[in-house]
mmCIF file of C-alpha atoms in Angstrom:
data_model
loop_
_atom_site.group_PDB
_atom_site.id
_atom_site.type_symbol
_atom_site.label_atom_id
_atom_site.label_comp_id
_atom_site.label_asym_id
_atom_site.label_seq_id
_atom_site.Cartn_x
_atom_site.Cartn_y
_atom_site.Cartn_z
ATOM 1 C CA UNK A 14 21.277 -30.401 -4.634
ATOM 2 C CA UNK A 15 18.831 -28.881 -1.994
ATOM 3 C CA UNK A 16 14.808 -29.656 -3.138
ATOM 4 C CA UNK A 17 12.114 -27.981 -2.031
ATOM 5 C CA UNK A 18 10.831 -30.418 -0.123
ATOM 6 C CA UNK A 19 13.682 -30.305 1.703
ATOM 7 C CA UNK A 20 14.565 -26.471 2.196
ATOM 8 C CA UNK A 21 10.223 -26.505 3.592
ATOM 9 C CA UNK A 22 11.609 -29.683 5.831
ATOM 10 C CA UNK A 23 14.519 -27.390 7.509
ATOM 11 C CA UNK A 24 12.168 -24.186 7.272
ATOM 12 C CA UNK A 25 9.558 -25.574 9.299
ATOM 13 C CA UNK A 26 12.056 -27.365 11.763
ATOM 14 C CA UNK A 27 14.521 -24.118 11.993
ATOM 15 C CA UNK A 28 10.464 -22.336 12.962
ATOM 16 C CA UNK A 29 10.062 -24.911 15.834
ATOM 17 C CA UNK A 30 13.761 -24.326 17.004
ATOM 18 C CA UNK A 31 12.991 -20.356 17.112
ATOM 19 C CA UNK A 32 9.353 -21.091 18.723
ATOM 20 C CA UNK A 33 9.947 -23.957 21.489
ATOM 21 C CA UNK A 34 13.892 -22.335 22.152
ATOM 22 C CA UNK A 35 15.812 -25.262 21.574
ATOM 23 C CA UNK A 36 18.174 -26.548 19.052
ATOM 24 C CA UNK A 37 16.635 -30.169 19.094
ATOM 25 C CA UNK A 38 14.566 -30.232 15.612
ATOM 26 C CA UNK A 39 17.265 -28.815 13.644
ATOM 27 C CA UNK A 40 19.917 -30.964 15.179
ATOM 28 C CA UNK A 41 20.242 -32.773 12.055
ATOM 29 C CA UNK A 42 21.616 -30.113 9.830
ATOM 30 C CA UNK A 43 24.286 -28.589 12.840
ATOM 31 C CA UNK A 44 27.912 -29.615 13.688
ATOM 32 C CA UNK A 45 27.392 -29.270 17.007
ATOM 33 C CA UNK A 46 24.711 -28.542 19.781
ATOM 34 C CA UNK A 47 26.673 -25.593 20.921
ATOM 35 C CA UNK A 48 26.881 -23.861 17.329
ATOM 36 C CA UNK A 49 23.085 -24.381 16.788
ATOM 37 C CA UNK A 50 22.518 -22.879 20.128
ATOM 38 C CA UNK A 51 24.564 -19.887 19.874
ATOM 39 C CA UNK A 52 22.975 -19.329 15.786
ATOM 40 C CA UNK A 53 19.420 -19.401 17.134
ATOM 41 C CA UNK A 54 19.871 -16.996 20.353
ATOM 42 C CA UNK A 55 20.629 -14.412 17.460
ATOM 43 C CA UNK A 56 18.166 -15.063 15.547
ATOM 44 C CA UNK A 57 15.777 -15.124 18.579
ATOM 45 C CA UNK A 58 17.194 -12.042 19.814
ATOM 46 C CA UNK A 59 16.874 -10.669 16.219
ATOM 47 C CA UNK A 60 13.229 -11.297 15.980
ATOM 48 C CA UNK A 61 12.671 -10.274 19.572
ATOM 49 C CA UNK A 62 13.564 -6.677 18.781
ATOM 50 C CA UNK A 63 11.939 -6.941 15.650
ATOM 51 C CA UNK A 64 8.575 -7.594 17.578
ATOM 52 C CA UNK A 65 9.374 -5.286 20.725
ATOM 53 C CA UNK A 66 9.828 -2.600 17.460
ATOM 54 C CA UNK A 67 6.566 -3.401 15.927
ATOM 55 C CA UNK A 68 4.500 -3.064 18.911
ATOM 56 C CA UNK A 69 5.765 0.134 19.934
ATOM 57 C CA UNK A 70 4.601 1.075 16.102
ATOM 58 C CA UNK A 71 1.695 -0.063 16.261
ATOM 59 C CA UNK A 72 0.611 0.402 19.947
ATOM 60 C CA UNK A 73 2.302 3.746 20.073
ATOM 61 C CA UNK A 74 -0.489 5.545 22.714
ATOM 62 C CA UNK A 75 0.199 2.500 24.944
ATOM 63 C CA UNK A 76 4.030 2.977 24.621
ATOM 64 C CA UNK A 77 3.259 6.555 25.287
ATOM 65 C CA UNK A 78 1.240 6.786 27.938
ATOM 66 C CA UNK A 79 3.619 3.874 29.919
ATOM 67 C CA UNK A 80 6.816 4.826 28.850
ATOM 68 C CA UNK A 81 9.329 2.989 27.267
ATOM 69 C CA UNK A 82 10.948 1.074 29.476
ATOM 70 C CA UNK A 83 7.623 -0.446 30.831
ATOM 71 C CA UNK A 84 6.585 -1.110 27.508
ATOM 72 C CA UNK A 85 9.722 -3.235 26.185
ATOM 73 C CA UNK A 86 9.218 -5.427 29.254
ATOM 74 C CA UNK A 87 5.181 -5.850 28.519
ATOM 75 C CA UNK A 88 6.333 -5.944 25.123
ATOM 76 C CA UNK A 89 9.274 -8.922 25.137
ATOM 77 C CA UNK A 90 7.334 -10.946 27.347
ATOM 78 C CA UNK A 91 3.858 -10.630 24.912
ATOM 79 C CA UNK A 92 6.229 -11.409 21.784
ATOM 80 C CA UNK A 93 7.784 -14.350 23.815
ATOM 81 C CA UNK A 94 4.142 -16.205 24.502
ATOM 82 C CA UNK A 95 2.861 -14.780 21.437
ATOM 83 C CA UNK A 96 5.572 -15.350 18.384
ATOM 84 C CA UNK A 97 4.717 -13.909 14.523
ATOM 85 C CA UNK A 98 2.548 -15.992 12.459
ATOM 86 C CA UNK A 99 4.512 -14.610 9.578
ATOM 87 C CA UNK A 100 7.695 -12.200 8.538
ATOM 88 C CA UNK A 101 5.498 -9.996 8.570
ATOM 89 C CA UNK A 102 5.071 -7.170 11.952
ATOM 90 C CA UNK A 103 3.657 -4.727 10.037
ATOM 91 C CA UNK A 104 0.297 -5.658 11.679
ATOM 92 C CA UNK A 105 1.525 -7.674 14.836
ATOM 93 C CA UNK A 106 -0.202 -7.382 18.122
ATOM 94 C CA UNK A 107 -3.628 -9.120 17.556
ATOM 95 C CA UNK A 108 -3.669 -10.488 20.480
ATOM 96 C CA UNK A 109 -2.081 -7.422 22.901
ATOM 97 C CA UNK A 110 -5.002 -5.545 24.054
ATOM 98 C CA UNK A 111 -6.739 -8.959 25.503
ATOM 99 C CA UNK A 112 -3.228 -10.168 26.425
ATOM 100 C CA UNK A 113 -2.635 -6.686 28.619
ATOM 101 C CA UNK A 114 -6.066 -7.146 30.025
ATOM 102 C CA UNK A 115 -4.851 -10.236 31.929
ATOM 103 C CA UNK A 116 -1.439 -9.174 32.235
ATOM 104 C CA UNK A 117 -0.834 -8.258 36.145
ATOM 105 C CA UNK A 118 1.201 -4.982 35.977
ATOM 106 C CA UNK A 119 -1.647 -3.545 34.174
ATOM 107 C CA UNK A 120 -3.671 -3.685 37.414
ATOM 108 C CA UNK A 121 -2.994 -0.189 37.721
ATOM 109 C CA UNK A 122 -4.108 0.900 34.246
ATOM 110 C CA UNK A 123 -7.522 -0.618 34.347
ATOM 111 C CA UNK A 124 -8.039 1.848 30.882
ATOM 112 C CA UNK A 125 -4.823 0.559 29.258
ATOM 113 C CA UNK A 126 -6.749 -2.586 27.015
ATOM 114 C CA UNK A 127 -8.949 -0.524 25.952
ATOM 115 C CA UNK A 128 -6.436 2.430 24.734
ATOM 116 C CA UNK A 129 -4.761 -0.931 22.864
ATOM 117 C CA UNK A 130 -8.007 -1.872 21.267
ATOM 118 C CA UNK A 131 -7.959 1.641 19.607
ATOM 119 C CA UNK A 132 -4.489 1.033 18.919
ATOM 120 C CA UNK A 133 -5.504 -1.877 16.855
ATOM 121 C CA UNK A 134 -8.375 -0.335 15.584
ATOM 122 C CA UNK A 135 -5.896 2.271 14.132
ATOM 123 C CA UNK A 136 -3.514 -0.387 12.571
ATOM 124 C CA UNK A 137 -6.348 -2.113 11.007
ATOM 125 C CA UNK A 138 -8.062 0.457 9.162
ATOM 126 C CA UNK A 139 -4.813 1.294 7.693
ATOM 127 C CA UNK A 140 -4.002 -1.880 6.355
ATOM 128 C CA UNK A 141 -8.445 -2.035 5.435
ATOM 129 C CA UNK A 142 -9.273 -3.022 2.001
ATOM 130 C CA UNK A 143 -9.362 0.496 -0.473
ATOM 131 C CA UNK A 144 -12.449 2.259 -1.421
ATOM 132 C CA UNK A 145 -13.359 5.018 -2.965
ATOM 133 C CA UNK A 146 -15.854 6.912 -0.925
ATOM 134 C CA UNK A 147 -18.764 9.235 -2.149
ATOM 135 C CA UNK A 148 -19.139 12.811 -2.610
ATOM 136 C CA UNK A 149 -21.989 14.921 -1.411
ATOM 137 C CA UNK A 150 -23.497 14.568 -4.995
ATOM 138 C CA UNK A 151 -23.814 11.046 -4.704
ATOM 139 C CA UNK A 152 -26.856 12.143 -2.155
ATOM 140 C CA UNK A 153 -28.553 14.619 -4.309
ATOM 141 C CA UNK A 154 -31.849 12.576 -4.321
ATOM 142 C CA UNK A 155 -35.794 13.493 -3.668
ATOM 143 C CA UNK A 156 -36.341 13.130 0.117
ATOM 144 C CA UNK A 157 -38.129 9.787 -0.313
ATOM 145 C CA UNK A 158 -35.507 7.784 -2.241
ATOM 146 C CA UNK A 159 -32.968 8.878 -0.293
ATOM 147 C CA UNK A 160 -35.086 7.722 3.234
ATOM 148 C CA UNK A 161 -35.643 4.368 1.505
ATOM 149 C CA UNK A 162 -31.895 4.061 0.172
ATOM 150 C CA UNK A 163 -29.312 2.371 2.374
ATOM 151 C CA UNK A 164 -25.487 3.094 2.307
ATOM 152 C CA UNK A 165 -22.644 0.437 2.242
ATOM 153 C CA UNK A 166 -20.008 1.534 4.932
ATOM 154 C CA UNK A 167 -16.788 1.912 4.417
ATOM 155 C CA UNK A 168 -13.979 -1.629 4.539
ATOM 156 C CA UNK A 169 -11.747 0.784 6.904
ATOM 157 C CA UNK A 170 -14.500 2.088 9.460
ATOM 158 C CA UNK A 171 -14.531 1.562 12.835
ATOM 159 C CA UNK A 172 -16.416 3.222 15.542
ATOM 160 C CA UNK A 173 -16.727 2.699 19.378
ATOM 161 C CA UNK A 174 -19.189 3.950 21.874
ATOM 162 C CA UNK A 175 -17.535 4.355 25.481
ATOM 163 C CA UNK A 176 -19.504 5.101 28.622
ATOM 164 C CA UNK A 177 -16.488 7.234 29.857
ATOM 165 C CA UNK A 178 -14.520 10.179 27.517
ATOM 166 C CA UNK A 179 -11.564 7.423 26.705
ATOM 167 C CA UNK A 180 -11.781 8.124 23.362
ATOM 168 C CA UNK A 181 -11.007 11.980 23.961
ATOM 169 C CA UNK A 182 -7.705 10.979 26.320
ATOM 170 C CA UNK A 183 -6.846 8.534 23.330
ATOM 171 C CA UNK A 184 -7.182 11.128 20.733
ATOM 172 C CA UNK A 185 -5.401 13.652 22.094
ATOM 173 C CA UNK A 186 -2.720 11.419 23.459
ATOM 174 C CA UNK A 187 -1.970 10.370 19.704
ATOM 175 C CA UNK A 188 -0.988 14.082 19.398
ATOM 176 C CA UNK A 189 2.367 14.869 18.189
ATOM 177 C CA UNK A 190 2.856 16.574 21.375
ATOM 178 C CA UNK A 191 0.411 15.695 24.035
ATOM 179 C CA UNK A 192 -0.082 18.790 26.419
ATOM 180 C CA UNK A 193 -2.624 18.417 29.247
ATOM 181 C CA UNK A 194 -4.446 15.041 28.818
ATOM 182 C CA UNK A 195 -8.108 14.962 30.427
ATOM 183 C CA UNK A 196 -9.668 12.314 31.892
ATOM 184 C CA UNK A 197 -13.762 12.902 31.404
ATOM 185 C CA UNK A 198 -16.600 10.983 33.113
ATOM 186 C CA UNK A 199 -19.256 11.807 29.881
ATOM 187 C CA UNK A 200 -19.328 9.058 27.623
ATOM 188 C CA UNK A 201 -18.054 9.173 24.652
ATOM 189 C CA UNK A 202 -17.298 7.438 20.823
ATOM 190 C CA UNK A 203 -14.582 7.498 18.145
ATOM 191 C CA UNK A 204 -14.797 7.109 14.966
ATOM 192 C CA UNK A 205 -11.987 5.699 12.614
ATOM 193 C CA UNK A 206 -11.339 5.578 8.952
ATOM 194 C CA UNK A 207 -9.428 5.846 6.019
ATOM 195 C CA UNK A 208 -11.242 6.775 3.100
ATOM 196 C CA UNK A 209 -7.874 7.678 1.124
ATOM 197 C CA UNK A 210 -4.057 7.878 2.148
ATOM 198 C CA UNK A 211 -3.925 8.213 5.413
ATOM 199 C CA UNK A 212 -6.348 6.911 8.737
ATOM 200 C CA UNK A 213 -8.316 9.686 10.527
ATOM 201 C CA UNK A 214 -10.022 10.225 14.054
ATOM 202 C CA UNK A 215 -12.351 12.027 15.373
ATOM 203 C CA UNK A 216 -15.078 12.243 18.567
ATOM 204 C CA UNK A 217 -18.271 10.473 17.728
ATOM 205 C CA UNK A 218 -21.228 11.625 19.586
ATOM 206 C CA UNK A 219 -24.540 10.190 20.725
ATOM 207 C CA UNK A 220 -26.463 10.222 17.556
ATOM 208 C CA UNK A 221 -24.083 9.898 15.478
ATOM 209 C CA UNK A 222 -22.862 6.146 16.438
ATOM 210 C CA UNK A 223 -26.816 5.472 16.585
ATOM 211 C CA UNK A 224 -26.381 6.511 12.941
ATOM 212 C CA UNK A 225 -23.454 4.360 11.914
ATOM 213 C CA UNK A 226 -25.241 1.307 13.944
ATOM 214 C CA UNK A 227 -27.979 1.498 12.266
ATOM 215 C CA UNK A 228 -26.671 1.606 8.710
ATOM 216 C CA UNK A 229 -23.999 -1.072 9.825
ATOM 217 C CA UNK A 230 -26.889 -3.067 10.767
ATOM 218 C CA UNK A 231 -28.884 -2.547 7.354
ATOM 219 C CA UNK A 232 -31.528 0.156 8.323
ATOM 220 C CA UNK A 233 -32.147 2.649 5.818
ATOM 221 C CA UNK A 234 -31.016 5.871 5.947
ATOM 222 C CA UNK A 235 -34.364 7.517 6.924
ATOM 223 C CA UNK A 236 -34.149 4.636 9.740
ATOM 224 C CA UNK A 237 -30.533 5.392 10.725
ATOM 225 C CA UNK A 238 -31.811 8.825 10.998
ATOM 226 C CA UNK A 239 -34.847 8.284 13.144
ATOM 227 C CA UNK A 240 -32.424 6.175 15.272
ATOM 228 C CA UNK A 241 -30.093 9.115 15.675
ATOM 229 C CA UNK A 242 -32.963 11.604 16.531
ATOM 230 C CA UNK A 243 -33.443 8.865 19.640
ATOM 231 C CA UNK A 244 -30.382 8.536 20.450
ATOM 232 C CA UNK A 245 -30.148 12.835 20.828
ATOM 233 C CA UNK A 246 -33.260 14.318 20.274
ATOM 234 C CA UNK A 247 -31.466 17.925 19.701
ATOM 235 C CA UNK A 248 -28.936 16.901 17.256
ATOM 236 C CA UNK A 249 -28.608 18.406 14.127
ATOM 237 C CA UNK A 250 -28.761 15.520 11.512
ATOM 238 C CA UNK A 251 -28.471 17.284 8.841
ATOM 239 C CA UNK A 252 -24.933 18.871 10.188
ATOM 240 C CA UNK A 253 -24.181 14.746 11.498
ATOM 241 C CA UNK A 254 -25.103 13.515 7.751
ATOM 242 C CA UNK A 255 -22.804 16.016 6.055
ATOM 243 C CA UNK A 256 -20.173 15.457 8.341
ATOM 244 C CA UNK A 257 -20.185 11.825 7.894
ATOM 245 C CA UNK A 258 -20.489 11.870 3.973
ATOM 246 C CA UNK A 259 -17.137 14.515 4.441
ATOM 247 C CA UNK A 260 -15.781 11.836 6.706
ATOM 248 C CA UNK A 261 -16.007 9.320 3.706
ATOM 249 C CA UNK A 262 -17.479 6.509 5.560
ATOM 250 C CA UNK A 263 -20.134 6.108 2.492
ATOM 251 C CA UNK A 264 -18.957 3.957 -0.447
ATOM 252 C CA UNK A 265 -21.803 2.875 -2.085
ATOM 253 C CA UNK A 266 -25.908 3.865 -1.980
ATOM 254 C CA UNK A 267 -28.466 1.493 -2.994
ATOM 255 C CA UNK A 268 -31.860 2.170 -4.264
ATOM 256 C CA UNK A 269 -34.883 0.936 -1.645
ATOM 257 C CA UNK A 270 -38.536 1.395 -1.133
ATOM 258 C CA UNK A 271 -39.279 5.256 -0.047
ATOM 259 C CA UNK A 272 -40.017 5.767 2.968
#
């Protein structure tokens, strides 16, 4: 009869045979070299698509905007120096946008890590922690105590300030159909989140990501607005607060001193 002990013992061993490509540490439990051999290049060739599969998921404007055939080769060769920690690939690919930064073939593409870190950015707010996020009503407070208050951000949020408009060629090649992608020199942000069921984007300007940085930061709100009214002195904050609250970036508002 198997124990434990000993199924983790062959588990960890058959993990080494997948990882450094040889039959060697499971040896013990085979008939023959050549049977061992022949048993793992399935399983390696199993997991291989498996990974190839995941990144295209989850790195899908990267796949996109390289095609697919570049992209399986990037893509076997990542999951070859960069295995699963787990069974797992829902989330796989950590490591890609740093790994295509130094990967030569992506000379070219000197905007491709970057597309990848959005990518990831993506995939991580959708797995993100759940919140519920407030309502407009949870804001109806006298002008000082809501200066003085300061808002807890939501587990899922990301956003990104760019000095270039990648975040506009990233957004709209995410489009079901991408039709006439633009390459702008203004700079630009994104801002991601998923305040409910599924993960939305939009462009971030200016004052708003002065906003969001401040309140990240701690600054109360009549601080993250002062900060946005830098950042853009003609921005409407009162369209840029609404908008974020409808965003759902907000899950919590704490009482401070007014301001």
């Amino acid at each position: 009869m198997t124990t434990v002990s000993e199924l983790g013992t062959f588990q960890d061993a058959f993990a080494a045979a997948l990882a450094e490509r040889t039959s060697a540490p499971i040896a013990a439990w085979l008939p023959s070299p050549e049977v061992g051999e022949t048993g793992l290049a399935v399983y390696r060739n199993t997991i291989a698509k498996g990974c190839v599969d995941a990144l295209a998921a989850n790195f899908p404007t990267v796949a996109g905007l390289v095609g697919a055939e570049w992209f399986e080769a990037a893509a076997a060769l990542f999951a070859r120096q960069h295995p699963p920690a787990s069974a797992a690939l829902a989330a796989y690919g950590e490591a890609f946008p740093d790994w295509l930064a130094r990967f030569p073939p992506a000379g070219d593409l000197p905007y491709l890590p970057a597309v990848a870190g959005l990518d990831r950015l993506w995939t991580t707010a959708l797995f993100a922690e759940e919140a519920e996020a407030l309502t407009a009503e949870a804001f109806a407070l006298a002008p000082e105590a809501l200066a003085g208050a300061r808002v807890t951000l939501h587990p899922s949020l990301a956003f990104v300030w760019f000095d270039n408009g990648l975040p506009g060629l990233w957004l709209g090649a995410r489009e079901p159909e991408p039709d006439g992608l633009e390459w702008v020199e203004d700079p630009q942000g994104v801002l991601i989140v998923r305040p409910a069921d599924a993960v939305a984007c939009r462009l971030l300007d200016a004052a708003g990501h002065a906003f969001l940085a401040a309140a990240r930061s701690g600054a109360s709100l009549g601080e993250a607005i002062t900060a946005a009214a830098l950042a853009d002195p003609d921005a409407d904050l009162a369209a840029l607060f609404a908008a974020l609250i409808a965003d759902g970036v907000f899950i919590d508002l704490i009482p401070g001193a007014p301001s």
